Coordinates of C-alpha atoms in Angstrom, one line a residue:
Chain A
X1 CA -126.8 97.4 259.8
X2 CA -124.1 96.6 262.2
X3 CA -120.9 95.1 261.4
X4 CA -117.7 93.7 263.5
X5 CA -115.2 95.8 264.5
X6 CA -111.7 94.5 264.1
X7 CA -108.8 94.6 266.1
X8 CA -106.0 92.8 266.9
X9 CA -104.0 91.8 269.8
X10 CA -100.4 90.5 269.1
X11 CA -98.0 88.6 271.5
X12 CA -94.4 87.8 271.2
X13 CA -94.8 89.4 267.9
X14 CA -97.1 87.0 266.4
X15 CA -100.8 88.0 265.2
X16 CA -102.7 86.1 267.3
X17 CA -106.4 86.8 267.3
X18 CA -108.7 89.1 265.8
X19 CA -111.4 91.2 267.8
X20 CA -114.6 92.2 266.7
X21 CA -117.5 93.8 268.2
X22 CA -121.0 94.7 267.4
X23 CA -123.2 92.0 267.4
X24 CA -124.8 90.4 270.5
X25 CA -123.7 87.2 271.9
X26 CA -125.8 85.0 273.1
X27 CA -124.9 81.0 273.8
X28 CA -127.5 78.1 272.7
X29 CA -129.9 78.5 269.8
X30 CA -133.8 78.6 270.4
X31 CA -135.4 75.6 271.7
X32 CA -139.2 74.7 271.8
X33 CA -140.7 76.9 273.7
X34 CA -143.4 76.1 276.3
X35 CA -145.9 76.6 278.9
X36 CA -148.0 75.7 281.0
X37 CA -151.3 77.2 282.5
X38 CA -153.3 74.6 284.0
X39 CA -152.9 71.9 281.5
X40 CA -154.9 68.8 282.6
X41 CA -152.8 65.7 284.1
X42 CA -153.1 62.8 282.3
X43 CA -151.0 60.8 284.2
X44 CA -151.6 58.5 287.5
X45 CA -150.6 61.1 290.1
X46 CA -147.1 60.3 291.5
X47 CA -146.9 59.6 295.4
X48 CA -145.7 62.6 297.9
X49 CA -142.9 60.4 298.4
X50 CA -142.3 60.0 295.1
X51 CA -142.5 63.7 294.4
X52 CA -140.5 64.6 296.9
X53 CA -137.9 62.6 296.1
X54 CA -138.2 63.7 292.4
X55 CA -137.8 67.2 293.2
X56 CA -134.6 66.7 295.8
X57 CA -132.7 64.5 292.8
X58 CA -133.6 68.0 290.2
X59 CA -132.4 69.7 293.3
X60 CA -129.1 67.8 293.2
X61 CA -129.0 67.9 289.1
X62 CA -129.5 71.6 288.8
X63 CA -126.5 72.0 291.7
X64 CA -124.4 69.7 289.1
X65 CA -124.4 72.6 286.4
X66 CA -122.8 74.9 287.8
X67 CA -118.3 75.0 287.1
X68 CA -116.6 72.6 289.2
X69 CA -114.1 75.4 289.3
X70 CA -113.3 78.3 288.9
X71 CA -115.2 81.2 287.2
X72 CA -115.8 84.6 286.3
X73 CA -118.9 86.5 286.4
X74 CA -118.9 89.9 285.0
X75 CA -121.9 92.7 286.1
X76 CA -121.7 95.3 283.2
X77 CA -124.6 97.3 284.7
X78 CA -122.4 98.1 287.6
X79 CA -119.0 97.2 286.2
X80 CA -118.0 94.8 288.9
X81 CA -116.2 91.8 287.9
X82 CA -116.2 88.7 290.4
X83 CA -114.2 85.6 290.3
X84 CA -115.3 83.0 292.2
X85 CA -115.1 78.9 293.0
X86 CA -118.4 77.3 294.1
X87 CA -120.0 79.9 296.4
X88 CA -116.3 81.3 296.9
X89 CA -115.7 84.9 296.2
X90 CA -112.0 84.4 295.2
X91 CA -112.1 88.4 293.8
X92 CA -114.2 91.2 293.8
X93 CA -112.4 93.7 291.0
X94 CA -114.0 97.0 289.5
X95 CA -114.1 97.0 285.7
X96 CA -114.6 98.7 283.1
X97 CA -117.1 97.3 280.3
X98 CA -118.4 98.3 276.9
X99 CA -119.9 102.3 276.3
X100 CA -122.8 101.0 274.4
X101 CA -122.3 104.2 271.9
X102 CA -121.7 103.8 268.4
X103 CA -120.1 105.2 265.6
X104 CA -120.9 105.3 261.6
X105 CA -118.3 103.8 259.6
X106 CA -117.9 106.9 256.8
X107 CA -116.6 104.0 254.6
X108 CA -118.9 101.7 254.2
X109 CA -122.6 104.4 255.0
X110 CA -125.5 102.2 256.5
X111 CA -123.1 100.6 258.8
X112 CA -121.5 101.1 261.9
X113 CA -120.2 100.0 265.0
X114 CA -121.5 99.1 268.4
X115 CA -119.3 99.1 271.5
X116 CA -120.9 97.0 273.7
X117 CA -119.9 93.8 275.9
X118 CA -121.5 90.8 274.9
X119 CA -124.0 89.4 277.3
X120 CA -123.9 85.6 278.0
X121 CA -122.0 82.8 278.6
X122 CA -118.2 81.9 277.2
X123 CA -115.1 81.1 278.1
X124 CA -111.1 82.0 278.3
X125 CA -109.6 80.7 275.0
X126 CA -106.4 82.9 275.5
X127 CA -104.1 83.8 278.1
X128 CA -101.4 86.5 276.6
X129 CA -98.6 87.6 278.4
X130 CA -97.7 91.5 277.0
X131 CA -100.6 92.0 274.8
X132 CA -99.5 94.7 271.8
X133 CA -102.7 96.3 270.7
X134 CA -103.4 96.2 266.7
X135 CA -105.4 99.2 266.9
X136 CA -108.9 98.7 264.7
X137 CA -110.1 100.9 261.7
X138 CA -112.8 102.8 264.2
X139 CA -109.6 103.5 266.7
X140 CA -108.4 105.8 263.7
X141 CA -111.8 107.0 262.7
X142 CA -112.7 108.0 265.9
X143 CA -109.7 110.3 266.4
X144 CA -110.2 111.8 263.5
X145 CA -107.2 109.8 261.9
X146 CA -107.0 108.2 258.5
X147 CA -107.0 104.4 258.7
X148 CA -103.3 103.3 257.9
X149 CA -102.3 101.0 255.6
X150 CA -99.2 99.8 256.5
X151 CA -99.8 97.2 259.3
X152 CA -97.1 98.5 261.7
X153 CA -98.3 101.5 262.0
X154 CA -101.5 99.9 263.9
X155 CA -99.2 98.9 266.5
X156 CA -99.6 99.8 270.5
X157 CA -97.5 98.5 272.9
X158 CA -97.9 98.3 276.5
X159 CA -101.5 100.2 276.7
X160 CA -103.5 97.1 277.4
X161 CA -101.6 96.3 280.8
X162 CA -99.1 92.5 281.5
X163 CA -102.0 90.2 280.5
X164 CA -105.0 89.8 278.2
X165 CA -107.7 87.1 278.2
X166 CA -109.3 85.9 275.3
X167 CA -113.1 84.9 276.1
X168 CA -114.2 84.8 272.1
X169 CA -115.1 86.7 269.0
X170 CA -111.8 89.1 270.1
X171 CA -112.8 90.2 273.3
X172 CA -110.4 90.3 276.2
X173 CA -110.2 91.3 280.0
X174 CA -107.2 93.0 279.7
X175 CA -105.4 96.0 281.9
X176 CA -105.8 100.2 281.5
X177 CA -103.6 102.9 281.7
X178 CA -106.8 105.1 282.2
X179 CA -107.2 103.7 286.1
X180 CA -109.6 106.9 286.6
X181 CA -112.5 105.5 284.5
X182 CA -113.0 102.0 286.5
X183 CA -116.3 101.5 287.3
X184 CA -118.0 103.3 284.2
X185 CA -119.2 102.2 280.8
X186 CA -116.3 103.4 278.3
X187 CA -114.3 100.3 276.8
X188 CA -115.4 99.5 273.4
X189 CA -116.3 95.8 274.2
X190 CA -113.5 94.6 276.4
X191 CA -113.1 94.3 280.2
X192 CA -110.9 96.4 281.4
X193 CA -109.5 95.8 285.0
X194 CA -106.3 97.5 286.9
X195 CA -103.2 95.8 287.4
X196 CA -103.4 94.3 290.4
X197 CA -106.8 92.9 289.6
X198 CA -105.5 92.0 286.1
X199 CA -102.9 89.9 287.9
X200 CA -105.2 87.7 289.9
X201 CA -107.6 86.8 286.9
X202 CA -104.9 85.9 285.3
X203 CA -103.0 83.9 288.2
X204 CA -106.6 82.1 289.0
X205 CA -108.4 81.7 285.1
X206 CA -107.1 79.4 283.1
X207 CA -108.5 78.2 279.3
X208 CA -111.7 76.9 279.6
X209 CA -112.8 78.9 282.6
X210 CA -116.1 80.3 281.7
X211 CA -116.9 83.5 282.1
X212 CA -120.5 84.8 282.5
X213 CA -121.4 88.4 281.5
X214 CA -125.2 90.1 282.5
Chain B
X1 CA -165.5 84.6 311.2
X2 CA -164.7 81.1 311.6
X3 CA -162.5 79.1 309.4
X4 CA -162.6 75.9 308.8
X5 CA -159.3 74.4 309.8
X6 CA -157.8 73.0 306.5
X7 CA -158.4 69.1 306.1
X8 CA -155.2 66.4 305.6
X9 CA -156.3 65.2 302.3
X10 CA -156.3 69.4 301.1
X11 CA -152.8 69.7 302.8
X12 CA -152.0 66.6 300.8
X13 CA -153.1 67.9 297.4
X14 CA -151.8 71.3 298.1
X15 CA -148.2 70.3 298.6
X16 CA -149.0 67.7 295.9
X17 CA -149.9 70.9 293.3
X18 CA -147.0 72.8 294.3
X19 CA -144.3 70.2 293.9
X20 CA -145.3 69.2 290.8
X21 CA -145.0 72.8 289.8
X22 CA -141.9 73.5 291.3
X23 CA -140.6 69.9 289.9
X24 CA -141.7 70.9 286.2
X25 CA -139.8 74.0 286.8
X26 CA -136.9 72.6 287.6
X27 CA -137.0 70.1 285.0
X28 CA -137.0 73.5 282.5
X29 CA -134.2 75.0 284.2
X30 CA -132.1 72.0 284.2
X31 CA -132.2 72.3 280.3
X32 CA -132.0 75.9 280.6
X33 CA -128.4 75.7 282.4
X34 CA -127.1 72.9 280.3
X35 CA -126.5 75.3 278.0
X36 CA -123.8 78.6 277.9
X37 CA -126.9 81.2 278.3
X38 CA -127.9 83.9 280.5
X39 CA -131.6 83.5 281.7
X40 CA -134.0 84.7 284.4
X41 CA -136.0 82.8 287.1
X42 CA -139.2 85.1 288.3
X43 CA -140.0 82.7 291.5
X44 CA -143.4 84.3 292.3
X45 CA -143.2 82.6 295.9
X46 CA -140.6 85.0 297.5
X47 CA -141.2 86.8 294.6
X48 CA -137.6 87.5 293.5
X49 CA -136.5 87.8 289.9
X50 CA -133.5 86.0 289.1
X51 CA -130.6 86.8 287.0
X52 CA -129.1 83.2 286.5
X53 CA -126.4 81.5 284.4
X54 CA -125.6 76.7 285.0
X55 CA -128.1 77.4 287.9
X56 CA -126.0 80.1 289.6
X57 CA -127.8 82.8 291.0
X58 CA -126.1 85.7 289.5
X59 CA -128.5 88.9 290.4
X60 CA -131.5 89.2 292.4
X61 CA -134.3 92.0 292.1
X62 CA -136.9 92.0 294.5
X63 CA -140.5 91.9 292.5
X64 CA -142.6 94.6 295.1
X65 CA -146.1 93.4 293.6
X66 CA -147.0 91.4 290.6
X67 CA -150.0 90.5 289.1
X68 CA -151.7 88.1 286.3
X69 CA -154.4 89.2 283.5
X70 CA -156.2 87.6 280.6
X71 CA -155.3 84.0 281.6
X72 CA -154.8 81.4 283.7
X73 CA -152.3 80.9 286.7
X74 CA -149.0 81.2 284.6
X75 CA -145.9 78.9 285.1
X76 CA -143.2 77.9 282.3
X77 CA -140.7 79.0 279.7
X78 CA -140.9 82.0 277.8
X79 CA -138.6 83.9 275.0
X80 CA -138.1 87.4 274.7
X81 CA -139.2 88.7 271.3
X82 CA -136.7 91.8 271.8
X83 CA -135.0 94.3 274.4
X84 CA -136.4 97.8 275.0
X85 CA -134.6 100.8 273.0
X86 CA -131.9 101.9 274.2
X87 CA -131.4 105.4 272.8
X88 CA -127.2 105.3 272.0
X89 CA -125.3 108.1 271.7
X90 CA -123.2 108.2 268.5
X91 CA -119.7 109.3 268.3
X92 CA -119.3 111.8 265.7
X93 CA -115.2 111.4 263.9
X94 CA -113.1 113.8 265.5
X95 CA -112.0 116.6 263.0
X96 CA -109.2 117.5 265.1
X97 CA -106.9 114.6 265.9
X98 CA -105.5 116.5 269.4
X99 CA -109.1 116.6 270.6
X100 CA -110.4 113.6 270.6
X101 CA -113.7 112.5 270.8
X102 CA -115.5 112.5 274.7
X103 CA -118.9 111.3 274.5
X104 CA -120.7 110.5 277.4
X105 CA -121.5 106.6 277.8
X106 CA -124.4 105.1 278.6
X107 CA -125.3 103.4 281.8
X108 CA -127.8 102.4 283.8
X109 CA -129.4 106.0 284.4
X110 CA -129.7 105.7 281.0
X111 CA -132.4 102.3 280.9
X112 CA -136.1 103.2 281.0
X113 CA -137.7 102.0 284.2
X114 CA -141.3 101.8 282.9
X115 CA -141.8 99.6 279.9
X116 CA -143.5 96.5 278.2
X117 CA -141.7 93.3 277.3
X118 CA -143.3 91.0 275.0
X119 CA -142.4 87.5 274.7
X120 CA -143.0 83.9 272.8
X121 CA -145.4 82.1 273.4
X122 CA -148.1 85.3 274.0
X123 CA -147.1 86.8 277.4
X124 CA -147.1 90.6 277.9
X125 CA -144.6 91.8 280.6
X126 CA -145.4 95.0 282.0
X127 CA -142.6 96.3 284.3
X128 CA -143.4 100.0 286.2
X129 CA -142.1 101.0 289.3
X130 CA -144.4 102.0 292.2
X131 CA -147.3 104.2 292.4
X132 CA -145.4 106.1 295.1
X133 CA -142.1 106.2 293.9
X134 CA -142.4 107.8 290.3
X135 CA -146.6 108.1 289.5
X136 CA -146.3 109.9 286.0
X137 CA -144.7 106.6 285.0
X138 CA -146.6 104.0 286.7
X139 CA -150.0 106.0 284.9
X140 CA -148.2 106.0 281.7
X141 CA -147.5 102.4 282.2
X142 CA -150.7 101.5 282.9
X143 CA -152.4 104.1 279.6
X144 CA -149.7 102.3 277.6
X145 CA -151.0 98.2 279.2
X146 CA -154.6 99.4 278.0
X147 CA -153.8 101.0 274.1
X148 CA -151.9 98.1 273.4
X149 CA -154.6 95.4 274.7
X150 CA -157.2 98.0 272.9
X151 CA -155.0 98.4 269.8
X152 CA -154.7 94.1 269.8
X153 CA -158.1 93.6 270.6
X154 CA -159.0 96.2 267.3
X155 CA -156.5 94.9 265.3
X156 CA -154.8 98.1 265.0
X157 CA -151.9 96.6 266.4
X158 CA -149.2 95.6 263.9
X159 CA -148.6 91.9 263.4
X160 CA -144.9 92.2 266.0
X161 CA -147.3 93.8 268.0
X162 CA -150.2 91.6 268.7
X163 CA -150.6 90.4 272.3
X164 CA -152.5 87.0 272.8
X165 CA -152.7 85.5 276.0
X166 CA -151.8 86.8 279.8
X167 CA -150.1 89.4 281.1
X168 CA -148.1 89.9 283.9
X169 CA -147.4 93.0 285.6
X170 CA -144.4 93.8 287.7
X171 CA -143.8 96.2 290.3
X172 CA -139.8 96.9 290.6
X173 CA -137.8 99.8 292.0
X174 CA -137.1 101.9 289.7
X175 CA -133.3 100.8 290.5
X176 CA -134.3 97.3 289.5
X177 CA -136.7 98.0 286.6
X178 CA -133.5 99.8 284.9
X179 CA -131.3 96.5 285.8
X180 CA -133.7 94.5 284.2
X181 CA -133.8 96.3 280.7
X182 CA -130.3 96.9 281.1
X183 CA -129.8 92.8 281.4
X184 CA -132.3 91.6 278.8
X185 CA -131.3 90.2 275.3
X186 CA -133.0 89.5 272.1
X187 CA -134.3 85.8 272.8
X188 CA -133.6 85.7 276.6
X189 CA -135.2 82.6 278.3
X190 CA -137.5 83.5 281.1
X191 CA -138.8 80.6 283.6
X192 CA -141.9 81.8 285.5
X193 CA -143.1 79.4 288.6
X194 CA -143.2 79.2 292.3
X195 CA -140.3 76.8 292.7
X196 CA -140.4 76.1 296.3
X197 CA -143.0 73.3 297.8
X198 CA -145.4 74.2 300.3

């Protein structure tokens, strides 16, 4: 059984959001499934004309979903994050995303925790200006530590770089101080990019920019 | 030998067959990027599989060969019943707080590059690289194709593991056959068609 992981990012003193990882994310529920393999048409067949007109206005619709604006896609097969506008590349950034290793949680036995970036579709909900890390119970566990109780004591300044951005469920791009491991799988869910990168998401994505992660 | 040089009205219903394919597929991707999803696009006309999100081509990998079995000529929408396994490595607590834990992550090395997909409604996807590039798993591939058709066909197959209907076997690199079951999620949509007219 997997549960979420929980941590917490604070700015300007102020709990602002909790993170959790684990479970997979994936945008839209199921719909009717369908297809097709040579099913009879019952219809009066539709002109060329028609059907060539037809398929230029799907042409046009399917052009229409894609962001007006700006948006972020993130590879996490290859670590690369991208930040583009229409066919745009605005940035090409090397990341860091989610180890995809897991660890038991010795307090609750059956259950532990996956770090892994969720795959799909979402968007920035949060745009924090010196992030302060609430480090998570499996921060502790995995050291070795024991899980604190007092709250301040979960506290870590200045580790997760000038900005974080909130895309959902708790995870964030945010910034490193371990610049060596860009390009590999090793965060425990979040995006991790360098400063400079860090600096242009943050200067180009706003709240609402989606942010699509394969 | 001679051929017959292809008549108007053929040309006519030809291009008339393929865009009302590659119109019905479009009509299913439109829904498909409505919505905040990752899905993929095999286009057997180029044949490229897609990794797409609102329409945007986010990936491509370069289908080498693919073939159809146990049906029809197959076009629409399908659902991925579940990803392959990824064996994890699990991080053991650290005893010693000043050594902390270094596990090795997983990547993409790490994602099989011969396996079987199944999906909703009854497709079996079987993705191998070539015969060339790696043959111990393109012949395990194809051994594992035949016990589970045999193992359906006896009902020796469990019920998660019954394939009806056709199946479709891709040949990737073994570069883009990792990619691929590194990308996949429990449910992902996949849109099968030749989207571009004659």
């Amino acid at each position: 059984m997997l549960f979420p992981v929980l941590c917490l990012v604070i700015a300007g003193g102020t709990v602002l959001t909790a993170c959790q990882g684990g479970a997979p994310l994936e945008g839209g529920g199921p719909t009717a499934t369908e297809n097709r393999q040579e099913q009879p048409n019952r219809k009066q067949p539709a002109s060329l004309d028609a059907l060539r007109t037809r398929y230029a206005s799907l042409k046009r619709q399917l052009a229409q979903q894609s962001p007006d604006n700006t948006y972020i896609v993130v590879d996490t097969a290859r670590n690369v994050l991208v930040v583009k506008r229409k066919s745009n590349v605005l940035l090409t950034a090397i990341a860091s995303t989610g180890s995809g290793t897991i660890l038991d949680n010795p307090d609750r036995p059956g259950t532990q925790w996956v770090f892994d970036t969720p795959r799909g579709e979402f968007t920035i909900q949060s745009r924090l200006t010196n992030p302060v890390w609430v480090k998570p119970d499996w921060a502790f566990l995995e050291e070795g530590q024991k899980v604190p109780k007092d709250p301040a004591e979960r506290l870590e300044p200045g580790i997760l770089g000038e900005y974080a951005l909130g895309f959902g469920k708790g995870y964030f791009i945010h910034g490193t101080l371990y610049t060596r491991l860009l390009g590999k799988n090793v965060t425990h869910g979040c995006i991790r990019l360098n400063d400079q990168d860090l600096r242009t998401v943050h200067r180009l994505a706003m709240i609402g920019t989606p942010v699509m992660i394969f | 030998m001679l051929h017959a040089a292809p008549s108007a009205s053929n040309e006519k219903g030809d291009e008339r067959e393929s865009l009302q394919e590659a119109t019905r597929l479009l009509e299913e991707e439109i829904k498909l990027a409505s919505r905040p999803q990752i899905y993929l696009l095999l286009d057997l006309s180029e044949p490229i599989l897609y990794i797409k999100g609102r329409g945007i081509e986010l990936h491509r990998l370069p289908v080498l060969q693919w073939k159809t079995s146990g049906g029809g000529f197959l076009s629409g929408l399908f659902r991925l019943r579940g990803r392959p396994e990824v064996d994890r490595p699990k991080a053991e607590p650290s005893k010693d707080p000043s050594l902390p834990t270094d596990l090795e992550p997983i990547n993409l090395q790490d994602m099989p590059a011969e396996y079987l997909l199944l999906f909703e409604p009854g497709l079996l996807l079987v993705v191998a690289p070539p015969l060339h590039e790696q043959p111990w798993l393109w012949a395990r591939s194809r051994l594992r194709e035949w016990w589970l058709r045999f193992a359906s066909w006896t009902g020796v197959a469990s019920p998660a593991d019954q394939v009806a209907g056709p199946r479709l076997r891709l040949t990737l690199t073994g570069e883009a056959a990792r990619s691929l079951a590194w990308t996949v999620t429990d449910g992902m949509p996949l849109l099968i068609g030749r989207t571009v007219p004659l």
